[in-house]
Structure formats: C-alpha cells, structure tokens
C-alpha cells in the first residue's frame, strides 16, 4: 500500500501527468482511426519515446494502449468499422444501437464498461504480478527459453485465422534478430557489410514499416470505402440500460483479464469470448445482435481488461502477451529498464508508478471520452487523402529522427512492402513483432543454457520448469490439429448415418 | 460478422486477400530464405559444445522457418488441388488480377522518390512535393491538393524541426 501511495506521489509530477494525458489522447485518436490501432500508434510514437526516461516512456505507451481501447469502440459503434480487431465484437450490438437511434448511450456504455474493466485490470495487474514474480525468481536461462517459445507458440496457436500462417509469421519475426553482431562471439552475421547493421535491426523502422507503412499501402487499395458518421444526439444511457450493462461488464472484465494474462491470446479473442459468454448466460441473450447494452458492455469490458492482463507476463516474465506489450517490452529494453521476475523487487518505484499512471489514465479517459465524444466523432470525418498523407509524412520523419539515418527509412520502406504483401496473404502481424522481440530473448536464453550445460541439450529436460514449459509448447503445436482431425473423423457423416441418397 | 477493414492487429483477417497460389509463393519464398539461413549458419559454425558458435541461431531459426513454410506450402497445394478437383468452384481468388496493386504501387513509387530526394531537396521541399503528389493520387487534385500539401509540409516541419528539435535534412534550403 505504501508503495502504491509512493507511486501516486510520483505521478503528481506535472510532466508525468502531461505525458499521461498525451498518451491517452494520442491513443484514443489512434484507436479511433480505422486501421491505425494501438500498435500503429505506438509505432508512430516510438521515435519520440526513445528520447524519454523509462517511466515517462512506459506511461505514454501504456496510455496509448488504454486510450486506443477506448477509441476503437467509437468507430465500431458509429461507423460499424472497428478501429482495430479488439473492437470487432462491439460492432455487432454497438452499431445496431446507433442504427436504432441510440449511438450516444452505446458510446457511454462502452466508455463506462471500459473504465470498470480497466480499474479491475489494474488491481489484477498489481495483485497477480506480486504473485507471479516471486515464483519466477528461480527461473534460469532454460526456463526463459521455454517461456519465450511458449509465448511465441501461444500467439500463433491461439489467434484466429490460419495457424500455419501465424507460425510462418513467428518464424519470420525470429529471423529478424539475426542481422548484427553475434551476442556471444561478437562476430558479424548477416550484416551485408553495412556497418549500420552491426547493431542489428532496430525496432522503430521494423515496427513502423510493418504496421504503419504496410497498413497505409494496404488501405490505399480502396481509399473511398468510408461510411458516414451517425449523429450522436443524447449521450447518457437510461438507468435501465445501465442496469442491463453491469453484470455483462463484470463478467467481461474477469474473463478478459485472464485471457489477457495468457501470452499471445490478445484483446480480440477476449472480446469475442465475452460476447460468446453473453450469448449463453445473459438474461436477454435472445436479443443479442439487435442492439442491446449487454452486447456492448461485455466485449468492451473484455478487450480493455485483456489489454491490462497482458501487462502481467510482460512485467513479471519479460514475455509479452500481445503485440502492444511486445512493443512496450522492446522499448523498455532499449531504454535500460529490465522487466522480468526481479522487476517488482528491483524497480519497485517504476512498477507502482505505472500502476498509479494506469489508474490516472483510466480516469482521464473517462473524463475525456464522455464529454468530448462529439469531438472524437468529428475526427472520423477527416478526409482519407489528408489522413494518409499526414501519417506517411509522420512515419518517414519519425523513422529518420531516431538516428538521423536514411538507411532506417529504407529499412522501414522495405518492411512496409513486406507488411503489405503479408496482409494480402492474411499473415497476422502480431507473431512477427513478437518473434522479433522474443527472438533475442530466446536466442540468449538458449545459448546461456548450453553454456551452463557445456553443450548438452539435457538441460532443457532435466529441469522440471523448463520441461513443463516445453511440453506445454509441444502440446500447443501438436494437439489442436490432432484434435481437429479426430473431431472431423468422429463427426457422423450422411453416409454412415445411412441417409445418403 | 465481417472482418474489420484495414485491421492489422493480432488476429486480423484482412478482407482483401490473395488465394492459395499466393500462399504457395509466400511459403516457397520463406522456405528458400530458411534454407539460405541454414546454409549460412552451417558456414558460420554450429557446435552446441562450443558456446560461441555463431551459426547456431541461424540454423535453428532457419529450420523453424522452413518447417512452418513447408506446412503452409502443403496446405496451399492441397487447397489448389482440391479447387482443381471441383473445377475451380468455390476456390479463393488466385491473385492473378493485379489491378488492386495500382494505387499501393504508385504510392510506394512516390515514397521511394521522396526518400531519394530527402537529402538533396531537404525535408520541407521534398515533403511538399511528396504530399502534393500523394494527395493528387488519392483524389485531392488542383489547388486544394497543392495548398493542403504545402500546409502539411510546413506543419510537419514545424512539429519535428521547431517543436521537437529533430534535425531534419535542410537540402537546398541549407
């Protein structure tokens, strides 16, 4: 408790409050604009974040994550276009409420549910991190190798869409850590005789290329596919609507948080999971899909809680649970902060200041979002050509500004082209960025393990923690296709039911 | 429900996608990269007993890439064969229509030109030129596009160079 009070005292610094405010505003904007999302917004701001101390950097990045989760619901409700996949489930009832003439109450319910979920998630981060971190203190390199592999496998295995493509994305992410000096021998590897590459590929050009340039090129295919924004009108929900929203928001918060804690699960599965739960347990489940508050409250609470839950493995194990936390982890490592099992004990001030910052960000978001909802909605009317051109200019200038290097801009362009084609091929981006961030953790842990064992691979199986993690990883790779095949073979077909024509 | 337009985050399934033929090309390309990494890694030296083996990571990561690429390759070939078996009915688009590439390709070409001119012309002039070209390409032509492009260049210069003190290339404006 004392640490938390110290955290709040730290956060009273006007500079940190300003950074927090900037983070949530920029995050809301990024979440609001379809196709940008939290990761794109963070990628755009990374060049500025790199000039900051770890605490303000952490505050601005977490502010973006929380802000984006508020903003994405606005476009989902008003345009039927989610700002990012985490808000896709919100479109079902949220946009229907808007079409039914209640866009304001839908936005308010989304904001209130998000606030409730964020506050519960912050409490969850504080409590669960205190439990997980001491358990992980005894972890050595083999366990971290297992954790890294598990995190990467989970993001590939648990996402929606093609698992094969997700694993391919993870593989592509892993190989991005290869250019640069070998971390043990110091010998150059895949540097193509470019001295600038001896430090390896930097997170900024890779992330901005994949997420910002790739997305903008992809969106350029159909620049005029824009809907009109509904008029908002009355903002506040009725008492009845609030009453219907409370239990789904609570259920969504709890479910979302625990899904978020799983490395790789992410906010979108949490939101759809919560919506799915409501289709089974909600009292008015038969009306879901026709525009009822339960269908807004549950997924909105879940995606916010999941975004919070993903901080637990990132802070305590240095294993990012999602693409946004992968970027935060990457930035923190560059800035010299070391998330991991010792983070809570060795960097207590940073941890508790972060908890306080998350709380302040949540309050700021509620205060900003409800009264300013009309302003946010008007931003959705920014013409597409102007938006795309501005974002491209900011991306190029941002990448250049990190090291005043044109090579970085060329690298970002190359990754932009790669990101465009990977999007067209439906290869998810999250495993790539997670592979990139986790790749060096996995490589270092792997080689340190072999150093400890003098070259014997037995070290990965004789330690119970490492063995367990590797077994779970193996099960995640092998079991889903085996179970799917078994299910298909067990499904009765027409012919064996005897009703074939 | 339809997948989100332009969604790029962790679980997105883009709405405009290429078919199994493109998947086969992608996986074959990834497999080739994996093979190159493995060979290069073997040249660098792989011996688990020698901790400083710089080839260990390229061989391991390259092998993982090959395996995941081969899985996708097999799946896409299976889909292609299944499509042929049903005379192409219900098969996804094969990616032969390249019309969708026009705007992204043009945008990329202007981006390349922008970066090429960045050092020579400087940030302000090259950004103005780039913005006018991109705005025109996206439908804002004539005076509206010119004014917006110049204002955008000036505003971004003010933001980065003046407000954030990021030293941007000055070029001919020295």
XYZ file of C-alpha atoms in Angstrom:
675
model
C 0.000 0.000 0.000
C 2.847 2.308 0.887
C 4.435 1.604 -2.498
C 1.195 2.474 -4.241
C 0.999 5.792 -2.370
C 4.591 6.499 -3.442
C 3.562 5.666 -6.993
C 0.744 8.211 -6.861
C 3.109 10.774 -5.331
C 5.499 10.240 -8.236
C 2.632 10.678 -10.661
C 1.797 14.094 -9.214
C 4.732 15.440 -11.226
C 3.124 17.765 -13.833
C 5.428 16.420 -16.573
C 4.308 12.839 -15.941
C 0.662 13.904 -15.831
C 1.135 15.696 -19.143
C 2.820 12.636 -20.653
C -0.079 10.511 -19.431
C -2.588 12.942 -20.945
C -0.728 12.969 -24.264
C -0.587 9.159 -24.253
C -4.316 8.711 -23.711
C -5.283 11.398 -26.248
C -2.953 10.060 -28.931
C -4.021 6.515 -28.080
C -7.705 7.430 -28.361
C -7.020 9.049 -31.737
C -5.074 6.023 -32.946
C -7.742 3.639 -31.756
C -10.446 5.776 -33.303
C -8.982 5.835 -36.805
C -9.678 2.524 -38.515
C -6.545 0.676 -39.449
C -4.183 2.526 -37.124
C -4.866 0.803 -33.794
C -2.689 0.744 -30.675
C 0.294 -0.888 -32.349
C 0.341 1.500 -35.297
C 0.033 4.461 -32.919
C 2.809 3.186 -30.694
C 4.990 2.534 -33.725
C 4.431 6.126 -34.859
C 5.439 7.473 -31.443
C 8.423 5.174 -30.806
C 10.956 7.682 -32.168
C 9.860 10.210 -29.518
C 9.575 7.576 -26.813
C 13.212 6.621 -27.399
C 14.283 10.058 -26.177
C 12.477 9.617 -22.839
C 13.363 8.141 -19.466
C 11.860 4.684 -18.804
C 8.994 5.933 -16.586
C 7.530 8.573 -18.942
C 8.120 6.196 -21.858
C 6.195 3.477 -20.057
C 3.433 5.934 -19.143
C 2.981 7.256 -22.673
C 2.990 3.765 -24.210
C 0.543 2.330 -21.682
C -1.593 5.462 -22.104
C -1.735 4.696 -25.819
C -2.786 1.086 -25.203
C -5.557 2.103 -22.803
C -6.581 5.093 -24.951
C -6.744 3.023 -28.122
C -9.070 0.583 -26.412
C -11.448 3.465 -25.750
C -11.099 4.998 -29.184
C -11.626 1.806 -31.148
C -15.179 1.462 -29.860
C -16.175 4.891 -31.228
C -15.581 3.939 -34.862
C -17.029 0.478 -34.183
C -20.279 1.983 -32.897
C -20.616 4.974 -35.220
C -19.196 3.555 -38.453
C -19.534 -0.201 -37.996
C -15.769 -0.236 -38.622
C -13.733 -1.256 -35.582
C -10.629 0.859 -35.023
C -8.810 -2.447 -34.534
C -9.843 -6.116 -34.213
C -10.293 -5.815 -30.449
C -13.433 -3.756 -31.105
C -14.836 -6.016 -33.822
C -17.231 -7.707 -31.392
C -18.527 -4.283 -30.307
C -19.796 -3.551 -33.812
C -22.460 -6.266 -33.526
C -24.684 -4.600 -30.942
C -22.938 -1.221 -30.755
C -23.611 -0.229 -34.335
C -27.091 -1.706 -34.119
C -27.772 0.589 -31.133
C -26.537 3.518 -33.258
C -28.863 2.484 -36.072
C -31.667 2.233 -33.536
C -31.089 5.913 -32.745
C -29.051 5.395 -29.558
C -25.397 5.993 -30.561
C -24.773 8.236 -27.534
C -25.867 5.688 -24.920
C -23.908 2.984 -26.784
C -20.755 5.124 -26.609
C -21.396 5.876 -22.923
C -21.913 2.217 -22.079
C -18.697 1.366 -23.942
C -16.805 4.050 -22.001
C -18.252 3.082 -18.611
C -17.655 -0.642 -19.167
C -14.111 0.088 -20.328
C -13.490 2.158 -17.205
C -14.798 -0.549 -14.915
C -12.724 -3.189 -16.717
C -9.583 -1.065 -16.693
C -9.859 -0.407 -12.956
C -10.360 -4.113 -12.229
C -7.471 -4.981 -14.569
C -5.162 -2.512 -12.815
C -5.989 -4.156 -9.472
C -5.425 -7.515 -11.162
C -2.024 -6.447 -12.532
C -0.904 -5.293 -9.081
C -2.085 -8.455 -7.317
C -1.159 -11.085 -9.887
C 2.252 -9.578 -10.604
C 3.042 -9.773 -6.893
C 2.211 -13.497 -7.029
C 3.864 -14.405 -10.343
C 7.136 -12.502 -9.927
C 8.369 -14.366 -6.793
C 7.518 -17.687 -8.461
C 9.666 -16.745 -11.437
C 12.701 -15.611 -9.438
C 14.216 -19.114 -9.572
C 13.863 -19.210 -13.343
C 17.140 -19.690 -15.168
C 18.014 -19.498 -18.876
C 16.354 -22.871 -19.734
C 13.067 -21.700 -18.221
C 13.257 -18.380 -20.039
C 13.962 -20.252 -23.255
C 10.846 -22.342 -22.594
C 8.797 -19.261 -21.708
C 9.909 -17.455 -24.842
C 8.980 -20.401 -27.013
C 5.669 -20.789 -25.189
C 4.796 -17.108 -25.660
C 5.566 -17.270 -29.356
C 3.679 -20.522 -29.788
C 0.634 -19.216 -27.938
C 0.332 -16.128 -30.090
C 0.474 -18.324 -33.155
C -1.739 -21.077 -31.787
C -4.440 -19.034 -30.063
C -5.075 -16.364 -32.677
C -7.906 -16.639 -35.119
C -7.212 -17.392 -38.769
C -4.673 -19.782 -40.221
C -2.336 -21.318 -37.662
C 0.124 -22.189 -40.424
C 0.351 -18.511 -41.395
C 0.676 -17.434 -37.779
C 3.599 -19.851 -37.285
C 5.158 -18.611 -40.521
C 4.839 -15.066 -39.179
C 6.529 -16.112 -35.937
C 9.345 -17.695 -37.946
C 9.774 -14.520 -39.983
C 9.899 -12.489 -36.773
C 12.567 -14.762 -35.300
C 14.927 -14.378 -38.232
C 14.804 -10.599 -37.921
C 17.044 -10.842 -34.849
C 19.825 -12.487 -36.861
C 21.424 -9.441 -38.527
C 24.019 -7.783 -36.326
C 26.840 -8.926 -34.113
C 26.563 -12.401 -32.668
C 25.666 -11.850 -28.983
C 28.299 -14.340 -27.723
C 31.203 -14.309 -30.168
C 30.761 -10.730 -31.368
C 31.236 -11.885 -34.959
C 29.153 -10.069 -37.590
C 26.255 -12.043 -39.009
C 24.027 -11.129 -41.938
C 25.185 -7.506 -41.873
C 25.786 -7.438 -45.649
C 28.946 -5.390 -44.981
C 26.831 -2.464 -43.769
C 28.347 -1.094 -40.550
C 24.944 0.414 -39.662
C 23.546 -3.103 -39.381
C 26.151 -4.258 -36.850
C 23.793 -3.185 -34.067
C 21.033 -5.304 -35.592
C 17.667 -4.213 -36.915
C 16.094 -1.517 -34.806
C 12.543 -1.892 -33.511
C 11.406 1.507 -34.857
C 11.912 1.019 -38.619
C 10.702 -2.571 -38.423
C 7.539 -1.716 -36.460
C 6.770 1.459 -38.409
C 7.323 -0.326 -41.690
C 5.209 -3.359 -40.853
C 2.429 -1.568 -39.023
C 2.263 1.993 -40.371
C 3.538 1.893 -43.975
C 2.234 -1.633 -44.625
C -1.207 -0.705 -43.327
C -1.352 2.547 -45.306
C -0.346 0.769 -48.523
C -2.968 -1.878 -47.821
C -5.688 0.699 -47.152
C -4.731 2.532 -50.377
C -6.326 -0.308 -52.341
C -9.811 1.008 -51.528
C -9.421 4.606 -50.382
C -13.068 5.551 -50.760
C -14.541 2.751 -48.647
C -15.702 5.102 -45.912
C -19.057 5.227 -44.221
C -20.849 8.279 -42.893
C -20.790 9.079 -39.188
C -24.091 8.862 -37.353
C -25.334 11.880 -35.388
C -24.732 11.301 -31.702
C -27.594 13.171 -30.072
C -28.401 12.203 -26.480
C -25.356 10.815 -24.695
C -26.373 9.306 -21.392
C -27.904 5.841 -21.110
C -31.079 5.238 -19.155
C -30.972 3.687 -15.689
C -32.421 0.540 -17.222
C -29.638 0.354 -19.803
C -27.029 0.793 -17.078
C -28.627 -1.981 -15.049
C -28.539 -4.366 -18.020
C -24.890 -3.481 -18.667
C -23.430 -4.031 -15.196
C -23.267 -7.837 -14.974
C -22.032 -8.354 -18.570
C -19.331 -5.746 -17.973
C -18.260 -7.504 -14.789
C -18.217 -10.921 -16.451
C -16.373 -9.476 -19.460
C -13.788 -7.825 -17.195
C -12.955 -11.012 -15.320
C -12.889 -13.240 -18.396
C -10.979 -10.655 -20.442
C -8.326 -10.154 -17.777
C -7.495 -13.840 -17.516
C -7.494 -14.286 -21.291
C -5.175 -11.262 -21.492
C -2.772 -12.802 -18.980
C -2.230 -15.771 -21.314
C 0.706 -14.855 -23.529
C -0.488 -14.474 -27.066
C -4.237 -14.511 -26.517
C -4.837 -10.781 -27.032
C -7.825 -8.458 -26.791
C -9.832 -9.623 -29.809
C -10.294 -13.233 -28.628
C -11.167 -11.830 -25.186
C -13.879 -9.588 -26.647
C -15.363 -12.362 -28.766
C -15.064 -14.758 -25.803
C -17.021 -12.354 -23.599
C -19.655 -11.828 -26.288
C -19.895 -15.591 -26.688
C -20.327 -15.952 -22.933
C -23.230 -13.493 -23.016
C -24.925 -15.491 -25.754
C -25.077 -18.328 -23.210
C -25.688 -16.592 -19.872
C -27.285 -13.182 -20.498
C -30.934 -12.968 -19.459
C -31.834 -11.235 -22.729
C -29.489 -13.392 -24.824
C -32.143 -13.900 -27.471
C -31.971 -10.151 -28.198
C -28.188 -10.038 -28.674
C -27.346 -8.725 -32.114
C -30.365 -6.432 -32.201
C -28.608 -3.595 -30.383
C -28.756 -4.124 -26.626
C -26.359 -2.731 -23.995
C -25.180 -6.190 -22.889
C -23.668 -6.715 -26.349
C -21.627 -3.536 -25.970
C -20.678 -3.784 -22.297
C -19.289 -7.341 -22.346
C -16.850 -7.120 -25.298
C -15.757 -3.589 -24.417
C -15.002 -4.606 -20.829
C -13.222 -7.731 -22.019
C -10.933 -6.044 -24.542
C -9.877 -3.415 -22.006
C -9.311 -5.969 -19.265
C -7.319 -8.172 -21.653
C -5.106 -5.239 -22.615
C -4.391 -4.812 -18.899
C -3.910 -8.535 -18.288
C -1.215 -8.687 -20.984
C 0.965 -6.492 -18.763
C 1.346 -9.280 -16.177
C 3.564 -11.643 -18.228
C 5.330 -8.667 -19.819
C 6.309 -7.067 -16.498
C 6.958 -10.203 -14.446
C 8.389 -12.618 -17.010
C 9.520 -10.262 -19.781
C 7.255 -12.279 -22.062
C 4.885 -10.003 -23.965
C 1.342 -11.279 -24.141
C 0.325 -9.211 -27.164
C 1.707 -7.058 -29.977
C 1.332 -3.790 -27.960
C 3.147 -5.251 -24.947
C 5.832 -6.610 -27.301
C 6.492 -3.051 -28.447
C 6.486 -1.777 -24.851
C 8.930 -4.512 -23.841
C 11.175 -3.721 -26.802
C 11.179 -0.014 -25.960
C 11.832 -0.652 -22.257
C 14.796 -2.904 -23.025
C 16.264 -0.228 -25.306
C 15.752 2.360 -22.564
C 17.543 0.207 -19.988
C 14.580 -0.907 -17.871
C 14.597 -4.661 -17.314
C 11.143 -6.170 -16.966
C 11.222 -9.703 -15.564
C 10.960 -11.580 -12.267
C 13.138 -9.020 -10.479
C 11.247 -6.021 -11.874
C 8.934 -5.752 -8.871
C 11.687 -6.032 -6.301
C 14.428 -4.076 -8.055
C 12.329 -1.439 -9.826
C 9.504 -1.062 -7.346
C 9.149 2.655 -7.964
C 8.733 2.115 -11.680
C 6.162 -0.640 -11.175
C 3.994 1.217 -8.667
C 4.244 4.474 -10.602
C 2.993 2.526 -13.606
C 0.036 1.223 -11.605
C -0.751 4.773 -10.490
C -0.337 6.014 -14.074
C -2.740 3.383 -15.361
C -5.288 4.473 -12.773
C -4.882 8.140 -13.714
C -5.045 7.264 -17.431
C -8.311 5.422 -16.872
C -9.865 8.370 -15.037
C -8.584 10.788 -17.689
C -10.064 8.623 -20.412
C -13.476 8.617 -18.795
C -13.344 12.371 -18.249
C -12.132 12.975 -21.818
C -14.240 10.448 -23.623
C -17.741 11.165 -22.443
C -17.873 14.965 -22.807
C -15.670 15.022 -25.901
C -17.352 12.228 -27.758
C -18.602 14.705 -30.366
C -15.032 15.876 -30.994
C -13.804 12.300 -31.428
C -16.654 11.593 -33.807
C -15.771 14.665 -35.879
C -12.199 13.350 -36.242
C -13.668 10.376 -38.056
C -14.701 12.846 -40.737
C -11.072 13.806 -41.561
C -10.747 13.174 -45.320
C -8.891 9.984 -46.135
C -6.304 11.551 -48.518
C -5.247 14.077 -45.885
C -5.037 11.440 -43.161
C -2.976 9.006 -45.243
C -0.567 11.676 -46.456
C -0.072 13.074 -42.933
C 0.577 9.625 -41.487
C 3.113 8.789 -44.209
C 4.980 12.054 -43.600
C 4.979 11.489 -39.825
C 6.216 7.934 -40.367
C 9.117 8.937 -42.608
C 10.124 11.861 -40.378
C 9.712 9.712 -37.258
C 11.901 6.887 -38.531
C 14.542 9.347 -39.752
C 14.597 11.235 -36.459
C 15.693 8.279 -34.294
C 19.238 8.082 -35.647
C 19.153 10.712 -38.413
C 19.565 7.794 -40.746
C 18.188 7.427 -44.249
C 19.070 3.717 -44.086
C 16.448 3.350 -41.346
C 13.883 4.947 -43.678
C 14.804 2.499 -46.446
C 14.501 -0.375 -43.962
C 11.062 0.911 -42.930
C 10.008 1.099 -46.595
C 11.216 -2.469 -47.171
C 9.254 -3.686 -44.161
C 6.271 -1.658 -45.349
C 6.267 -3.573 -48.627
C 6.682 -6.837 -46.721
C 3.840 -5.849 -44.378
C 1.587 -5.024 -47.337
C 2.098 -8.389 -49.022
C 1.816 -10.268 -45.733
C -1.503 -8.520 -45.082
C -2.715 -9.531 -48.513
C -1.699 -13.084 -47.700
C -3.586 -12.847 -44.354
C -0.395 -13.445 -42.364
C -1.042 -11.887 -38.933
C 1.383 -9.193 -37.842
C 1.418 -9.933 -34.093
C 3.516 -13.131 -34.322
C 6.078 -11.266 -36.455
C 6.618 -8.485 -33.951
C 6.529 -10.944 -31.040
C 9.040 -13.149 -32.835
C 11.269 -10.124 -33.324
C 11.085 -9.068 -29.670
C 11.214 -12.591 -28.237
C 13.852 -13.805 -30.720
C 16.785 -12.268 -28.900
C 15.404 -13.424 -25.520
C 15.050 -16.960 -26.885
C 18.486 -16.948 -28.521
C 20.276 -15.589 -25.456
C 18.485 -17.983 -23.104
C 19.191 -20.916 -25.435
C 22.889 -20.180 -25.666
C 23.262 -19.363 -21.975
C 21.594 -22.704 -21.210
C 24.091 -24.517 -23.409
C 26.880 -22.598 -21.709
C 25.632 -23.861 -18.333
C 25.320 -27.440 -19.589
C 28.575 -27.378 -21.599
C 26.747 -28.066 -24.794
C 24.293 -30.690 -23.554
C 20.642 -30.311 -24.569
C 19.677 -32.352 -21.473
C 19.466 -29.115 -19.502
C 16.108 -28.369 -21.133
C 14.540 -31.630 -19.965
C 16.117 -32.310 -16.575
C 14.790 -29.099 -15.034
C 11.094 -29.501 -14.183
C 10.158 -25.896 -15.013
C 11.807 -25.961 -18.406
C 10.455 -29.433 -19.203
C 6.908 -28.383 -18.292
C 7.086 -25.272 -20.459
C 8.467 -27.226 -23.411
C 5.795 -29.913 -23.009
C 3.034 -27.281 -22.960
C 4.599 -25.649 -26.031
C 4.734 -29.011 -27.812
C 1.131 -29.742 -26.851
C 0.024 -26.364 -28.233
C 1.681 -27.165 -31.545
C 0.607 -30.791 -31.854
C -2.748 -31.099 -30.104
C -5.008 -28.621 -31.964
C -4.567 -30.201 -35.434
C -4.758 -33.724 -33.954
C -7.947 -32.854 -32.054
C -9.437 -31.173 -35.114
C -8.738 -34.258 -37.212
C -10.192 -36.510 -34.516
C -13.308 -34.327 -34.327
C -13.721 -34.476 -38.095
C -13.405 -38.255 -38.121
C -15.904 -38.592 -35.257
C -18.475 -36.281 -36.848
C -21.208 -38.524 -38.255
C -21.462 -38.167 -41.996
C -24.558 -38.675 -44.111
C -23.261 -41.955 -45.453
C -22.584 -43.582 -42.102
C -25.924 -42.379 -40.796
C -27.468 -44.290 -43.609
C -29.294 -41.352 -45.152
C -27.222 -40.950 -48.218
C -29.206 -40.706 -51.398
C -19.889 -10.563 -38.964
C -17.449 -9.096 -41.392
C -13.802 -8.756 -40.514
C -12.623 -5.241 -39.752
C -11.459 -3.173 -42.672
C -7.823 -2.402 -42.512
C -7.418 -4.139 -39.229
C -3.869 -5.128 -38.696
C -3.568 -6.203 -35.153
C -3.066 -9.568 -33.662
C -5.971 -11.516 -35.026
C -6.994 -9.614 -38.058
C -8.130 -11.356 -41.160
C -7.905 -8.806 -43.930
C -10.897 -8.650 -46.161
C -8.966 -8.381 -49.435
C -6.709 -11.385 -49.563
C -4.843 -13.432 -52.117
C -5.594 -17.082 -52.680
C -3.718 -20.361 -52.204
C -1.465 -19.655 -55.188
C -0.103 -16.580 -53.417
C 0.221 -18.630 -50.218
C 2.268 -21.184 -52.131
C 4.565 -18.455 -53.479
C 4.882 -16.908 -49.999
C 5.719 -20.221 -48.349
C 8.161 -21.188 -51.086
C 9.903 -17.827 -50.659
C 10.037 -18.259 -46.882
C 11.394 -21.795 -47.275
C 14.155 -20.527 -49.585
C 15.089 -17.846 -47.019
C 15.161 -20.582 -44.366
C 17.456 -22.769 -46.488
C 19.823 -19.841 -47.097
C 19.928 -19.148 -43.355
C 20.653 -22.775 -42.543
C 23.485 -22.979 -45.089
C 24.967 -19.674 -43.990
C 24.627 -20.774 -40.353
C 26.476 -24.010 -41.102
C 29.253 -21.963 -42.700
C 29.460 -19.792 -39.587
C 29.839 -22.911 -37.444
C 27.375 -24.922 -35.396
C 28.578 -26.859 -32.399
C 26.474 -26.812 -29.251
C 29.568 -27.672 -27.238
C 31.254 -24.518 -28.491
C 29.184 -21.804 -26.923
C 30.432 -19.154 -29.297
C 29.012 -20.963 -32.340
C 27.571 -18.033 -34.288
C 25.744 -20.351 -36.668
C 23.536 -21.894 -34.006
C 20.745 -19.306 -34.131
C 20.620 -19.004 -37.943
C 20.416 -22.787 -38.286
C 17.739 -23.134 -35.576
C 15.577 -20.191 -36.670
C 16.084 -21.027 -40.343
C 14.953 -24.607 -39.703
C 11.846 -23.388 -37.865
C 11.056 -21.113 -40.811
C 11.484 -23.992 -43.264
C 9.148 -26.244 -41.253
C 6.418 -23.574 -40.941
C 6.793 -22.657 -44.628
C 6.517 -26.295 -45.695
C 3.345 -26.766 -43.616
C 1.772 -23.742 -45.338
C 3.043 -24.907 -48.736
C 1.442 -28.338 -48.283
C -1.848 -26.723 -47.177
C -1.942 -24.317 -50.116
C -1.083 -27.057 -52.628
C -3.838 -29.215 -51.111
C -6.288 -26.306 -51.475
C -5.206 -25.722 -55.068
C -5.598 -29.410 -55.915
C -8.985 -29.534 -54.197
C -10.000 -26.464 -56.220
C -8.964 -28.171 -59.464
C -10.827 -31.328 -58.472
C -14.049 -29.308 -58.196
C -13.330 -27.485 -61.475
C -12.410 -24.378 -59.588
C -15.835 -23.946 -57.999
C -15.622 -22.203 -54.663
C -11.871 -21.707 -54.773
C -10.475 -18.473 -53.437
C -9.128 -15.834 -55.766
C -5.778 -16.867 -57.196
C -4.289 -13.430 -57.123
C -3.932 -13.094 -60.910
C -5.828 -9.763 -61.017
C -3.155 -7.178 -60.346
C -5.461 -4.139 -60.591
C -5.554 -3.769 -56.815
C -1.791 -3.205 -56.814
C -2.021 0.027 -58.816
C -2.556 2.575 -56.028
C -0.247 0.900 -53.469
C 2.470 0.553 -56.152
C 2.106 4.199 -57.158
C 2.171 5.238 -53.502
C 5.312 3.192 -52.947
C 6.969 4.723 -56.017
C 6.264 8.227 -54.683
C 7.586 7.174 -51.268
C 10.811 5.919 -52.861
C 11.151 9.200 -54.767
C 10.508 11.100 -51.528
C 13.280 9.288 -49.670
C 15.660 9.675 -52.623
C 15.080 13.435 -52.661
C 15.011 13.906 -48.895
C 18.729 14.638 -48.558
C 19.060 16.667 -51.756
C 15.948 18.837 -51.612
C 15.626 18.831 -47.847
C 12.660 17.837 -45.708
C 10.491 20.867 -46.387
C 10.614 20.833 -50.195
C 10.578 17.068 -50.634
C 7.676 16.729 -48.167
C 5.695 19.402 -50.022
C 6.324 17.623 -53.332
C 5.502 14.234 -51.834
C 2.323 15.491 -50.164
C 1.026 17.182 -53.327
C 1.702 14.009 -55.347
C 0.085 11.657 -52.823
C -2.917 13.918 -52.254
C -3.407 14.121 -56.017
C -3.126 10.378 -56.348
C -5.781 9.911 -53.654
C -8.195 12.336 -55.278
C -7.221 15.801 -53.995
C -6.020 17.409 -57.219
C -5.594 21.032 -58.248
C -5.408 23.974 -55.879
C -6.905 22.089 -52.927
C -4.188 19.404 -53.102
C -1.386 21.960 -53.614
C -2.470 24.102 -50.666
C -3.025 21.087 -48.408
C 0.352 19.599 -49.412
C 2.265 22.803 -48.707
C 0.459 23.364 -45.386
C 1.109 19.754 -44.397
C 4.824 20.068 -45.207
C 5.109 23.314 -43.243
C 3.162 21.892 -40.298
C 5.225 18.704 -40.130
C 8.438 20.729 -40.397
C 7.252 22.957 -37.564
C 6.338 19.920 -35.476
C 9.560 17.977 -35.945
C 12.243 20.595 -36.508
C 10.955 23.510 -34.478
C 8.833 21.997 -31.697
C 10.562 18.633 -31.202
C 14.029 19.865 -32.264
C 14.620 16.891 -34.554
C 17.375 17.837 -37.014
C 15.788 17.167 -40.399
C 17.679 17.401 -43.718
C 17.778 21.014 -44.940
C 18.892 20.239 -48.500
C 18.969 23.152 -50.953
C 17.461 25.478 -48.352
C 20.676 24.911 -46.366
